[in-house]
mmCIF file of C-alpha atoms in Angstrom:
data_model
loop_
_atom_site.group_PDB
_atom_site.id
_atom_site.type_symbol
_atom_site.label_atom_id
_atom_site.label_comp_id
_atom_site.label_asym_id
_atom_site.label_seq_id
_atom_site.Cartn_x
_atom_site.Cartn_y
_atom_site.Cartn_z
ATOM 1 C CA MET A 75 -181.413 28.719 -191.486
ATOM 2 C CA ALA A 76 -184.201 27.441 -189.242
ATOM 3 C CA THR A 77 -187.208 29.188 -187.775
ATOM 4 C CA GLN A 78 -189.491 27.739 -185.130
ATOM 5 C CA THR A 79 -192.631 28.334 -183.140
ATOM 6 C CA THR A 80 -193.033 26.648 -179.774
ATOM 7 C CA ALA A 81 -195.964 26.085 -177.439
ATOM 8 C CA GLY A 82 -195.980 24.174 -174.174
ATOM 9 C CA SER A 83 -193.031 22.712 -172.341
ATOM 10 C CA ALA A 84 -190.083 21.097 -174.040
ATOM 11 C CA SER A 85 -189.899 18.218 -171.557
ATOM 12 C CA GLY A 86 -188.083 14.976 -172.259
ATOM 13 C CA ASN A 87 -184.462 14.036 -172.574
ATOM 14 C CA ALA A 88 -181.964 15.412 -175.050
ATOM 15 C CA ALA A 89 -182.052 12.313 -177.227
ATOM 16 C CA ASP A 90 -185.797 12.710 -177.651
ATOM 17 C CA ARG A 91 -185.420 16.342 -178.646
ATOM 18 C CA ASN A 92 -182.685 15.505 -181.111
ATOM 19 C CA LEU A 93 -184.681 12.765 -182.825
ATOM 20 C CA ALA A 94 -186.763 15.209 -184.858
ATOM 21 C CA LEU A 95 -183.660 16.800 -186.348
ATOM 22 C CA GLU A 96 -182.151 13.375 -187.014
ATOM 23 C CA LEU A 97 -185.286 12.399 -188.907
ATOM 24 C CA VAL A 98 -185.084 15.418 -191.185
ATOM 25 C CA ARG A 99 -181.750 14.093 -192.446
ATOM 26 C CA VAL A 100 -183.675 10.996 -193.530
ATOM 27 C CA THR A 101 -186.336 12.917 -195.458
ATOM 28 C CA GLU A 102 -183.738 15.222 -197.004
ATOM 29 C CA ALA A 103 -181.906 12.181 -198.346
ATOM 30 C CA ALA A 104 -185.085 10.669 -199.782
ATOM 31 C CA ALA A 105 -186.097 13.976 -201.362
ATOM 32 C CA ILE A 106 -182.682 14.552 -202.955
ATOM 33 C CA ALA A 107 -182.573 11.019 -204.366
ATOM 34 C CA GLY A 108 -186.178 11.014 -205.559
ATOM 35 C CA GLY A 109 -185.955 14.579 -206.805
ATOM 36 C CA HIS A 110 -183.578 13.594 -209.584
ATOM 37 C CA TRP A 111 -186.562 11.809 -211.158
ATOM 38 C CA VAL A 112 -188.956 14.775 -211.114
ATOM 39 C CA GLY A 113 -190.614 15.024 -214.519
ATOM 40 C CA ALA A 114 -188.887 11.874 -215.820
ATOM 41 C CA GLY A 115 -192.162 9.985 -216.158
ATOM 42 C CA ASP A 116 -191.040 6.945 -214.136
ATOM 43 C CA LYS A 117 -192.681 6.860 -210.714
ATOM 44 C CA ASN A 118 -191.249 3.437 -209.830
ATOM 45 C CA ARG A 119 -187.644 4.502 -210.408
ATOM 46 C CA ALA A 120 -188.289 7.692 -208.438
ATOM 47 C CA ASP A 121 -189.757 5.753 -205.526
ATOM 48 C CA GLY A 122 -186.948 3.185 -205.629
ATOM 49 C CA ALA A 123 -184.285 5.886 -205.409
ATOM 50 C CA ALA A 124 -186.049 7.586 -202.487
ATOM 51 C CA VAL A 125 -186.557 4.286 -200.649
ATOM 52 C CA ASP A 126 -182.881 3.344 -200.970
ATOM 53 C CA ALA A 127 -181.748 6.701 -199.626
ATOM 54 C CA MET A 128 -184.262 6.761 -196.777
ATOM 55 C CA ARG A 129 -183.391 3.247 -195.674
ATOM 56 C CA SER A 130 -179.667 3.979 -195.758
ATOM 57 C CA PHE A 131 -180.009 7.072 -193.577
ATOM 58 C CA LEU A 132 -182.496 5.473 -191.170
ATOM 59 C CA SER A 133 -179.845 2.955 -190.184
ATOM 60 C CA THR A 134 -177.772 5.803 -188.718
ATOM 61 C CA VAL A 135 -180.513 7.222 -186.465
ATOM 62 C CA SER A 136 -180.328 6.513 -182.733
ATOM 63 C CA PHE A 137 -183.701 4.909 -182.011
ATOM 64 C CA ASN A 138 -185.432 1.536 -181.886
ATOM 65 C CA GLY A 139 -188.032 1.648 -184.630
ATOM 66 C CA THR A 140 -190.428 -0.799 -186.242
ATOM 67 C CA VAL A 141 -192.045 0.156 -189.544
ATOM 68 C CA VAL A 142 -195.810 -0.164 -189.068
ATOM 69 C CA ILE A 143 -196.739 1.853 -192.147
ATOM 70 C CA GLY A 144 -194.309 1.191 -194.964
ATOM 71 C CA GLU A 145 -193.999 0.120 -198.571
ATOM 72 C CA GLY A 146 -196.027 -3.081 -198.111
ATOM 73 C CA GLU A 147 -195.356 -6.612 -196.929
ATOM 74 C CA LYS A 148 -191.814 -8.018 -196.842
ATOM 75 C CA ASP A 149 -192.174 -10.235 -199.907
ATOM 76 C CA GLU A 150 -193.631 -7.390 -201.998
ATOM 77 C CA ALA A 151 -191.332 -4.575 -200.883
ATOM 78 C CA PRO A 152 -187.745 -5.479 -199.980
ATOM 79 C CA MET A 153 -187.131 -1.943 -198.762
ATOM 80 C CA LEU A 154 -188.909 -0.460 -195.752
ATOM 81 C CA TYR A 155 -191.505 -3.201 -195.468
ATOM 82 C CA ASN A 156 -194.083 -3.416 -192.684
ATOM 83 C CA GLY A 157 -192.430 -4.966 -189.626
ATOM 84 C CA GLU A 158 -188.880 -4.015 -190.599
ATOM 85 C CA GLN A 159 -186.600 -2.911 -187.776
ATOM 86 C CA VAL A 160 -184.970 0.471 -188.393
ATOM 87 C CA GLY A 161 -182.550 2.663 -186.478
ATOM 88 C CA ASP A 162 -179.599 1.505 -184.403
ATOM 89 C CA GLY A 163 -181.815 -0.293 -181.873
ATOM 90 C CA SER A 164 -181.202 2.059 -178.958
ATOM 91 C CA GLY A 165 -183.918 3.367 -176.645
ATOM 92 C CA PRO A 166 -187.566 2.392 -176.189
ATOM 93 C CA ALA A 167 -189.608 0.815 -178.985
ATOM 94 C CA SER A 168 -191.116 3.207 -181.527
ATOM 95 C CA ASP A 169 -193.731 2.940 -184.268
ATOM 96 C CA VAL A 170 -192.505 4.295 -187.609
ATOM 97 C CA ALA A 171 -194.541 5.400 -190.617
ATOM 98 C CA VAL A 172 -192.613 6.108 -193.801
ATOM 99 C CA ASP A 173 -193.496 7.385 -197.233
ATOM 100 C CA PRO A 174 -190.278 7.990 -199.179
ATOM 101 C CA ILE A 175 -192.391 9.798 -201.768
ATOM 102 C CA ASP A 176 -195.919 10.878 -200.893
ATOM 103 C CA GLY A 177 -196.928 11.594 -204.470
ATOM 104 C CA THR A 178 -194.923 9.314 -206.771
ATOM 105 C CA ARG A 179 -197.158 10.254 -209.693
ATOM 106 C CA LEU A 180 -196.693 13.939 -208.883
ATOM 107 C CA THR A 181 -192.927 13.409 -208.941
ATOM 108 C CA ALA A 182 -192.994 11.528 -212.235
ATOM 109 C CA LEU A 183 -195.117 14.217 -213.863
ATOM 110 C CA GLY A 184 -193.263 17.163 -212.284
ATOM 111 C CA MET A 185 -196.387 18.341 -210.464
ATOM 112 C CA ASN A 186 -196.753 20.103 -207.117
ATOM 113 C CA ASN A 187 -196.973 18.756 -203.558
ATOM 114 C CA ALA A 188 -194.684 15.685 -203.615
ATOM 115 C CA LEU A 189 -192.981 15.115 -200.256
ATOM 116 C CA ALA A 190 -190.630 12.702 -198.526
ATOM 117 C CA VAL A 191 -192.254 11.906 -195.178
ATOM 118 C CA ILE A 192 -191.548 10.077 -191.925
ATOM 119 C CA ALA A 193 -193.439 9.956 -188.629
ATOM 120 C CA VAL A 194 -192.382 8.316 -185.359
ATOM 121 C CA ALA A 195 -194.383 7.727 -182.177
ATOM 122 C CA ASP A 196 -194.186 5.560 -179.057
ATOM 123 C CA GLY A 197 -194.378 1.838 -179.748
ATOM 124 C CA GLY A 198 -197.913 0.494 -180.146
ATOM 125 C CA SER A 199 -199.509 3.934 -180.411
ATOM 126 C CA MET A 200 -200.341 4.113 -184.149
ATOM 127 C CA PHE A 201 -203.724 2.888 -185.368
ATOM 128 C CA ASP A 202 -203.455 -0.309 -187.440
ATOM 129 C CA PRO A 203 -204.550 0.656 -190.982
ATOM 130 C CA SER A 204 -204.437 -2.830 -192.448
ATOM 131 C CA ALA A 205 -208.165 -3.647 -192.289
ATOM 132 C CA VAL A 206 -209.489 -0.702 -194.329
ATOM 133 C CA PHE A 207 -207.275 1.191 -196.740
ATOM 134 C CA TYR A 208 -209.412 4.350 -197.115
ATOM 135 C CA MET A 209 -210.978 6.791 -194.701
ATOM 136 C CA ASP A 210 -213.085 9.921 -194.931
ATOM 137 C CA LYS A 211 -211.104 12.804 -193.435
ATOM 138 C CA LEU A 212 -211.663 16.294 -192.101
ATOM 139 C CA VAL A 213 -208.606 18.373 -191.171
ATOM 140 C CA VAL A 214 -208.603 21.909 -189.769
ATOM 141 C CA GLY A 215 -206.186 24.153 -187.897
ATOM 142 C CA PRO A 216 -206.238 25.105 -184.212
ATOM 143 C CA GLU A 217 -208.828 27.901 -184.518
ATOM 144 C CA ALA A 218 -211.642 25.508 -185.437
ATOM 145 C CA ALA A 219 -210.264 22.369 -183.779
ATOM 146 C CA ASP A 220 -212.995 22.209 -181.112
ATOM 147 C CA MET A 221 -215.851 23.203 -183.402
ATOM 148 C CA VAL A 222 -215.960 20.885 -186.409
ATOM 149 C CA ASP A 223 -217.471 17.404 -186.553
ATOM 150 C CA LEU A 224 -217.203 14.988 -189.484
ATOM 151 C CA ARG A 225 -220.814 13.919 -188.844
ATOM 152 C CA LEU A 226 -222.109 17.416 -189.616
ATOM 153 C CA PRO A 227 -223.096 18.511 -193.129
ATOM 154 C CA VAL A 228 -220.327 20.078 -195.218
ATOM 155 C CA LYS A 229 -222.094 23.427 -195.184
ATOM 156 C CA GLN A 230 -222.266 23.523 -191.397
ATOM 157 C CA ASN A 231 -218.630 22.559 -190.917
ATOM 158 C CA LEU A 232 -217.464 25.245 -193.322
ATOM 159 C CA HIS A 233 -219.664 27.817 -191.578
ATOM 160 C CA LEU A 234 -218.045 26.859 -188.265
ATOM 161 C CA VAL A 235 -214.531 27.109 -189.719
ATOM 162 C CA ALA A 236 -215.293 30.518 -191.219
ATOM 163 C CA LYS A 237 -216.681 31.719 -187.896
ATOM 164 C CA ALA A 238 -213.628 30.456 -186.020
ATOM 165 C CA ARG A 239 -211.272 32.150 -188.469
ATOM 166 C CA GLY A 240 -213.256 35.386 -188.524
ATOM 167 C CA VAL A 241 -213.865 35.303 -192.278
ATOM 168 C CA LYS A 242 -216.761 34.695 -194.637
ATOM 169 C CA THR A 243 -217.361 31.224 -196.000
ATOM 170 C CA ASN A 244 -216.550 32.420 -199.516
ATOM 171 C CA GLN A 245 -213.059 33.292 -198.286
ATOM 172 C CA LEU A 246 -212.275 29.682 -197.371
ATOM 173 C CA THR A 247 -210.251 27.303 -199.540
ATOM 174 C CA VAL A 248 -210.843 23.575 -199.159
ATOM 175 C CA CYS A 249 -208.258 21.036 -200.320
ATOM 176 C CA VAL A 250 -209.773 17.945 -201.976
ATOM 177 C CA LEU A 251 -208.216 14.997 -203.808
ATOM 178 C CA ASP A 252 -209.259 15.086 -207.456
ATOM 179 C CA ARG A 253 -211.237 11.843 -207.648
ATOM 180 C CA PRO A 254 -214.612 10.920 -209.235
ATOM 181 C CA ARG A 255 -215.840 9.888 -205.777
ATOM 182 C CA HIS A 256 -215.590 13.502 -204.641
ATOM 183 C CA GLN A 257 -217.902 15.015 -207.248
ATOM 184 C CA GLY A 258 -220.758 15.388 -204.755
ATOM 185 C CA LEU A 259 -218.447 16.744 -202.047
ATOM 186 C CA VAL A 260 -217.017 19.363 -204.413
ATOM 187 C CA GLU A 261 -220.502 20.476 -205.408
ATOM 188 C CA GLU A 262 -221.452 20.859 -201.720
ATOM 189 C CA ILE A 263 -218.321 22.890 -200.982
ATOM 190 C CA ARG A 264 -218.826 25.210 -203.943
ATOM 191 C CA ALA A 265 -222.514 25.648 -203.085
ATOM 192 C CA THR A 266 -221.435 27.336 -199.832
ATOM 193 C CA GLY A 267 -219.331 29.836 -201.778
ATOM 194 C CA ALA A 268 -216.063 28.318 -200.599
ATOM 195 C CA ARG A 269 -213.301 27.597 -203.094
ATOM 196 C CA THR A 270 -211.721 24.233 -203.807
ATOM 197 C CA ARG A 271 -208.093 23.415 -204.365
ATOM 198 C CA MET A 272 -208.001 20.113 -206.220
ATOM 199 C CA ILE A 273 -204.884 17.987 -205.845
ATOM 200 C CA LEU A 274 -203.929 14.952 -207.913
ATOM 201 C CA ASP A 275 -202.211 13.128 -205.022
ATOM 202 C CA GLY A 276 -200.352 13.954 -201.836
ATOM 203 C CA ASP A 277 -203.049 14.493 -199.243
ATOM 204 C CA VAL A 278 -200.506 14.553 -196.393
ATOM 205 C CA ALA A 279 -199.224 17.874 -197.743
ATOM 206 C CA GLY A 280 -202.789 19.129 -198.195
ATOM 207 C CA ALA A 281 -203.783 18.139 -194.690
ATOM 208 C CA ILE A 282 -200.811 19.790 -193.009
ATOM 209 C CA ALA A 283 -201.299 22.900 -195.134
ATOM 210 C CA ALA A 284 -204.808 23.152 -193.657
ATOM 211 C CA CYS A 285 -203.226 23.477 -190.197
ATOM 212 C CA ARG A 286 -200.623 26.060 -191.161
ATOM 213 C CA GLU A 287 -201.003 29.795 -191.752
ATOM 214 C CA GLY A 288 -199.907 31.249 -195.045
ATOM 215 C CA THR A 289 -200.496 28.124 -197.148
ATOM 216 C CA GLY A 290 -203.716 29.289 -198.772
ATOM 217 C CA VAL A 291 -205.556 26.184 -197.497
ATOM 218 C CA ASP A 292 -208.087 26.350 -194.647
ATOM 219 C CA VAL A 293 -209.632 22.875 -194.603
ATOM 220 C CA MET A 294 -209.030 19.442 -196.073
ATOM 221 C CA MET A 295 -211.973 17.162 -196.787
ATOM 222 C CA GLY A 296 -212.626 13.869 -198.529
ATOM 223 C CA ILE A 297 -211.638 10.222 -198.737
ATOM 224 C CA GLY A 298 -207.966 9.326 -198.870
ATOM 225 C CA GLY A 299 -205.617 6.640 -197.597
ATOM 226 C CA THR A 300 -205.894 5.501 -193.983
ATOM 227 C CA PRO A 301 -202.070 5.247 -193.633
ATOM 228 C CA GLU A 302 -201.744 8.880 -194.749
ATOM 229 C CA GLY A 303 -204.339 9.826 -192.133
ATOM 230 C CA ILE A 304 -202.203 8.335 -189.379
ATOM 231 C CA VAL A 305 -199.098 10.123 -190.633
ATOM 232 C CA THR A 306 -201.115 13.340 -190.719
ATOM 233 C CA ALA A 307 -202.264 12.794 -187.124
ATOM 234 C CA CYS A 308 -198.632 12.699 -185.967
ATOM 235 C CA ALA A 309 -198.054 16.052 -187.642
ATOM 236 C CA VAL A 310 -201.200 17.928 -186.647
ATOM 237 C CA LYS A 311 -200.635 17.108 -182.980
ATOM 238 C CA ALA A 312 -197.770 19.590 -183.042
ATOM 239 C CA THR A 313 -199.882 22.323 -184.642
ATOM 240 C CA GLY A 314 -202.928 22.216 -182.383
ATOM 241 C CA GLY A 315 -205.094 21.297 -185.340
ATOM 242 C CA VAL A 316 -207.205 18.164 -185.659
ATOM 243 C CA ILE A 317 -207.900 15.326 -188.031
ATOM 244 C CA GLN A 318 -211.125 13.371 -187.793
ATOM 245 C CA GLY A 319 -211.517 10.162 -189.760
ATOM 246 C CA ARG A 320 -214.163 7.577 -190.526
ATOM 247 C CA LEU A 321 -213.194 4.305 -192.203
ATOM 248 C CA ALA A 322 -214.510 3.986 -195.750
ATOM 249 C CA PRO A 323 -214.543 0.334 -196.911
ATOM 250 C CA THR A 324 -214.555 0.000 -200.685
ATOM 251 C CA ASP A 325 -216.579 -3.240 -200.727
ATOM 252 C CA GLU A 326 -218.337 -5.794 -198.541
ATOM 253 C CA ALA A 327 -215.194 -7.905 -198.177
ATOM 254 C CA GLU A 328 -213.320 -4.961 -196.672
ATOM 255 C CA ARG A 329 -216.287 -4.179 -194.434
ATOM 256 C CA GLU A 330 -216.184 -7.752 -193.122
ATOM 257 C CA LYS A 331 -212.438 -7.479 -192.616
ATOM 258 C CA ALA A 332 -213.006 -4.387 -190.488
ATOM 259 C CA ALA A 333 -215.626 -6.196 -188.411
ATOM 260 C CA GLU A 334 -213.244 -9.113 -187.846
ATOM 261 C CA ALA A 335 -210.660 -6.616 -186.591
ATOM 262 C CA GLY A 336 -213.229 -5.185 -184.159
ATOM 263 C CA LEU A 337 -213.526 -1.875 -185.984
ATOM 264 C CA ASP A 338 -216.718 0.177 -186.208
ATOM 265 C CA VAL A 339 -216.759 1.752 -189.668
ATOM 266 C CA ASP A 340 -219.316 4.344 -188.525
ATOM 267 C CA ARG A 341 -217.197 5.598 -185.638
ATOM 268 C CA ILE A 342 -215.417 8.935 -185.851
ATOM 269 C CA LEU A 343 -211.720 8.439 -185.152
ATOM 270 C CA THR A 344 -210.085 11.423 -183.475
ATOM 271 C CA THR A 345 -206.487 12.585 -183.706
ATOM 272 C CA ASN A 346 -205.718 10.894 -180.393
ATOM 273 C CA GLU A 347 -207.250 7.612 -181.549
ATOM 274 C CA LEU A 348 -205.274 7.559 -184.778
ATOM 275 C CA VAL A 349 -202.112 8.100 -182.704
ATOM 276 C CA THR A 350 -202.554 7.623 -178.971
ATOM 277 C CA SER A 351 -199.119 8.909 -177.958
ATOM 278 C CA ASP A 352 -198.385 12.581 -177.392
ATOM 279 C CA ASN A 353 -194.712 11.904 -178.077
ATOM 280 C CA CYS A 354 -194.785 12.121 -181.874
ATOM 281 C CA PHE A 355 -192.165 13.282 -184.346
ATOM 282 C CA PHE A 356 -192.832 14.232 -187.951
ATOM 283 C CA ALA A 357 -190.480 15.339 -190.714
ATOM 284 C CA ALA A 358 -191.121 16.104 -194.374
ATOM 285 C CA THR A 359 -188.945 17.503 -197.148
ATOM 286 C CA GLY A 360 -190.325 18.967 -200.347
ATOM 287 C CA ILE A 361 -189.567 17.097 -203.557
ATOM 288 C CA THR A 362 -191.612 19.352 -205.811
ATOM 289 C CA ASP A 363 -192.947 22.810 -204.993
ATOM 290 C CA GLY A 364 -196.239 22.875 -203.115
ATOM 291 C CA ASP A 365 -198.523 24.609 -200.662
ATOM 292 C CA LEU A 366 -196.447 23.401 -197.740
ATOM 293 C CA LEU A 367 -192.827 23.297 -198.917
ATOM 294 C CA ARG A 368 -190.528 24.270 -201.756
ATOM 295 C CA GLY A 369 -189.108 21.437 -203.814
ATOM 296 C CA VAL A 370 -185.482 20.331 -204.152
ATOM 297 C CA ARG A 371 -183.251 22.665 -206.171
ATOM 298 C CA TYR A 372 -180.181 21.361 -208.043
ATOM 299 C CA ARG A 373 -177.881 24.234 -208.960
ATOM 300 C CA GLY A 374 -174.394 23.266 -210.076
ATOM 301 C CA PRO A 375 -172.282 22.469 -207.023
ATOM 302 C CA GLN A 376 -175.178 22.962 -204.592
ATOM 303 C CA ILE A 377 -178.471 21.284 -203.706
ATOM 304 C CA THR A 378 -181.012 23.110 -201.542
ATOM 305 C CA THR A 379 -183.919 21.610 -199.630
ATOM 306 C CA GLN A 380 -186.777 22.904 -197.519
ATOM 307 C CA SER A 381 -188.234 20.784 -194.737
ATOM 308 C CA ILE A 382 -190.719 20.957 -191.902
ATOM 309 C CA VAL A 383 -189.994 19.212 -188.605
ATOM 310 C CA MET A 384 -192.542 18.800 -185.812
ATOM 311 C CA ARG A 385 -192.553 17.463 -182.271
ATOM 312 C CA SER A 386 -195.925 17.092 -180.568
ATOM 313 C CA LYS A 387 -194.697 16.908 -176.969
ATOM 314 C CA SER A 388 -193.346 20.447 -177.079
ATOM 315 C CA GLY A 389 -195.622 21.748 -179.847
ATOM 316 C CA THR A 390 -192.543 22.714 -181.829
ATOM 317 C CA VAL A 391 -192.614 23.331 -185.573
ATOM 318 C CA ARG A 392 -189.370 24.077 -187.383
ATOM 319 C CA MET A 393 -188.853 25.118 -190.980
ATOM 320 C CA VAL A 394 -185.415 23.942 -192.073
ATOM 321 C CA GLU A 395 -183.595 25.406 -195.066
ATOM 322 C CA ALA A 396 -180.547 23.331 -195.947
ATOM 323 C CA GLU A 397 -177.693 23.577 -198.446
ATOM 324 C CA HIS A 398 -175.931 20.384 -199.549
ATOM 325 C CA VAL A 399 -172.712 19.927 -201.511
ATOM 326 C CA ALA A 400 -173.902 18.214 -204.695
ATOM 327 C CA LYS A 401 -170.689 16.199 -205.127
ATOM 328 C CA LYS A 402 -171.376 14.303 -201.916
ATOM 329 C CA TRP A 403 -174.740 13.135 -203.289
ATOM 330 C CA GLU A 404 -173.557 11.946 -206.706
ATOM 331 C CA LYS A 405 -174.398 8.297 -206.031
ATOM 332 C CA TYR A 406 -178.086 9.264 -205.911
ATOM 333 C CA GLU A 407 -178.084 11.011 -209.299
ATOM 334 C CA ARG A 408 -180.370 9.534 -211.926
ATOM 335 C CA GLY A 409 -177.618 7.938 -213.962
ATOM 336 C CA ASN A 410 -176.118 6.301 -210.873
ATOM 337 C CA SER A 411 -179.240 5.087 -209.102
#
């Protein structure tokens, strides 16, 4: 079963339109493989299983991709490393961002909001995250997209979001990564009367939830990974929401690295600067239950998954419910991986 909402024109050729649904096969595979390790306490084995499955399925997809956000450098990550060529090589060049498990610790501990994620955009369109690993982020849905500004005080931004949504500030819920660095931010949010939803990891899920109705999340704020911010930008383009980011160097060496790369760490990076192309595809499949998606279910002869698939060019968002014959996925079971 699939449901969808569409805005704008669905221009482009059939292969382009089909790519989003091809990519969801990739995230389903990663989620099913990694999902066998939910609650097993071994995040590395979980990630390894998801990487193997994602890489295997990527080789069957009809596109010409280069991993620009992956599992690390080639020598450190033999699977899905930065610069690896993926797909069957057909069509124009594409940038690819992969996270076989966004939330490996969540998976290992059996906690909410772990996802298998992939994003694809036109070649050369994704911001290079290599200089600075962290960025301060603000993510909101389409109602407040033209109103918020990361340079404004927290209180003012939340007032603007509440006004745009037609609610009181104390009816807002703000998603924040549970980190010591966010103590001051959390105090500012709560001082406005707004509620916080603290998450251990997985800020891609939190960010997309802020752009979707019915998730219980209205805003995402705080410092998280720059690569995750770029993946999020690919997704929010399809929703009409926005992400704003500002690089957050952790030390002077990283600040100097940013300067050498010609980056202004005080500049606000918009959605369209994080990903310049409007031809973006995003797919995610739930590994564990969360605000955005339901996790993988293993029930005897059947495996069920829930995924979200987005295409920015047409503004299409699909929720995909899938049933899989468990026997055909036996090689990814924990004892066989």
